[in-house]
Coordinates of C-alpha atoms in Angstrom, one line a residue:
M1 CA 89.5 93.1 87.1
E2 CA 86.4 93.9 84.3
F3 CA 87.7 96.0 81.4
N4 CA 85.9 98.7 79.6
A5 CA 86.1 97.9 75.6
N6 CA 86.4 101.7 75.1
K7 CA 89.4 102.0 76.5
A8 CA 92.8 100.6 75.9
I9 CA 93.8 97.7 78.6
Y10 CA 97.0 98.9 79.7
L11 CA 95.5 102.4 80.3
Q12 CA 92.6 101.0 82.6
I13 CA 95.7 99.0 84.3
A14 CA 97.4 102.2 85.0
E15 CA 94.3 103.3 86.2
Y16 CA 94.1 100.5 88.6
V17 CA 97.8 101.0 89.7
C18 CA 97.1 104.7 90.4
D19 CA 94.0 104.0 92.5
H20 CA 96.1 101.7 94.8
I21 CA 98.6 104.7 94.9
L22 CA 96.0 107.0 96.0
M23 CA 94.2 105.0 98.3
E24 CA 97.7 104.2 99.8
T25 CA 97.2 100.6 99.5
W26 CA 100.8 101.0 98.0
K27 CA 103.0 103.2 99.4
T28 CA 105.9 105.4 98.4
N29 CA 109.0 103.4 98.1
D30 CA 106.6 100.1 98.0
K31 CA 107.4 97.3 95.5
L32 CA 105.0 96.9 92.9
P33 CA 103.9 93.6 91.8
S34 CA 105.8 91.7 89.0
V35 CA 104.8 92.2 85.7
R36 CA 104.1 88.5 85.7
E37 CA 102.4 88.4 89.3
L38 CA 100.0 91.6 88.2
A39 CA 99.3 89.7 84.7
V40 CA 98.4 86.7 86.1
Q41 CA 96.2 88.4 88.8
L42 CA 94.5 90.7 86.2
E43 CA 93.9 88.0 83.5
V44 CA 96.0 89.8 80.9
N45 CA 99.0 89.3 78.8
P46 CA 102.3 90.3 80.6
N47 CA 103.4 92.6 77.6
T48 CA 100.1 94.5 78.4
V49 CA 101.3 95.3 81.9
M50 CA 104.6 95.9 80.8
R51 CA 103.5 98.5 78.6
T52 CA 101.4 99.9 81.6
Y53 CA 104.6 100.0 83.7
D54 CA 106.8 101.6 80.9
M55 CA 104.0 104.5 80.8
L56 CA 104.1 104.9 84.5
Q57 CA 107.6 105.0 84.3
Q58 CA 107.9 107.8 81.9
K59 CA 105.6 109.8 84.1
E60 CA 107.9 109.0 87.1
I61 CA 105.3 107.5 89.1
I62 CA 107.3 104.3 89.2
A63 CA 110.8 103.3 88.7
N64 CA 112.5 100.1 88.1
K65 CA 115.3 99.0 89.9
R66 CA 117.2 96.5 87.6
G67 CA 117.1 93.1 88.7
I68 CA 114.9 94.0 91.9
G69 CA 111.8 95.3 90.2
F70 CA 109.6 98.4 89.7
F71 CA 109.1 100.7 92.9
L72 CA 106.9 103.5 93.6
T73 CA 108.9 106.7 93.5
E74 CA 109.3 109.5 96.3
D75 CA 106.9 111.8 94.1
S76 CA 104.4 109.1 93.1
V77 CA 101.5 110.3 94.7
R78 CA 102.0 114.0 93.4
N79 CA 102.9 112.5 90.0
V80 CA 99.6 110.5 89.8
K81 CA 97.5 113.4 90.7
S82 CA 99.3 115.6 88.2
Y83 CA 98.7 112.8 85.3
R84 CA 95.3 112.1 86.6
K85 CA 94.5 115.8 86.7
T86 CA 95.6 116.1 83.0
V87 CA 93.4 113.4 81.9
F88 CA 90.4 114.3 83.8
L89 CA 90.8 118.1 82.3
E90 CA 91.2 116.9 78.7
E91 CA 88.9 113.9 78.3
D92 CA 86.3 113.9 81.2
L93 CA 85.6 117.5 81.7
P94 CA 84.5 118.6 78.1
L95 CA 82.0 115.4 78.4
F96 CA 81.0 116.4 81.7
F97 CA 80.5 120.2 80.3
R98 CA 78.5 118.9 77.4
N99 CA 76.0 117.0 79.5
I100 CA 75.4 119.7 82.0
Y101 CA 75.0 122.3 79.2
L102 CA 72.4 120.0 77.4
L103 CA 70.8 118.8 80.3
E104 CA 70.3 122.6 81.5
I105 CA 71.8 121.7 85.0
G106 CA 72.6 124.7 86.9
L107 CA 76.3 125.8 88.8
T108 CA 74.2 126.1 91.9
E109 CA 72.7 122.5 91.8
L110 CA 76.2 121.2 91.2
E111 CA 77.8 122.8 93.9
Q112 CA 75.0 121.6 96.2
R113 CA 75.0 117.9 94.8
Y114 CA 79.2 118.1 95.2
R115 CA 79.3 119.1 98.6
Q116 CA 76.5 116.6 99.5
F117 CA 79.1 113.9 97.7
V118 CA 82.0 115.2 99.8
E119 CA 79.9 115.0 103.1
Q120 CA 78.7 111.6 102.4
N121 CA 82.0 109.8 101.2
F122 CA 84.5 111.9 103.0
N123 CA 83.6 113.4 105.8
Q124 CA 82.0 110.6 107.8
N125 CA 85.2 110.0 109.9
E126 CA 85.9 113.7 110.8
S127 CA 82.4 113.8 113.3

């Protein structure tokens, strides 16, 4: 995994875990890789992974079963979406709005491009 220097590594690992949850490669009640396993896989310090797991536990995305490991919660998908939505609305959207304003991109063009994006990326299997 290549890390972005502009964002804390533990937050980038949290995005990685959340992506796996949303893509359903890790499912509700699945056991997550151990702290050491994920640290080795991502080539980071185990303390960094533990910080990620602590944060995700606070957001009720994962739960620690003492002596067994970390597992996805029943509400992990819903909680990931809530967490990611908050981050998007508070951090990404203001920059997006700034850019569309400065570049004079209209809502009609945005809507058209959004529909095209959805069609190309998510409606391929619905034919």
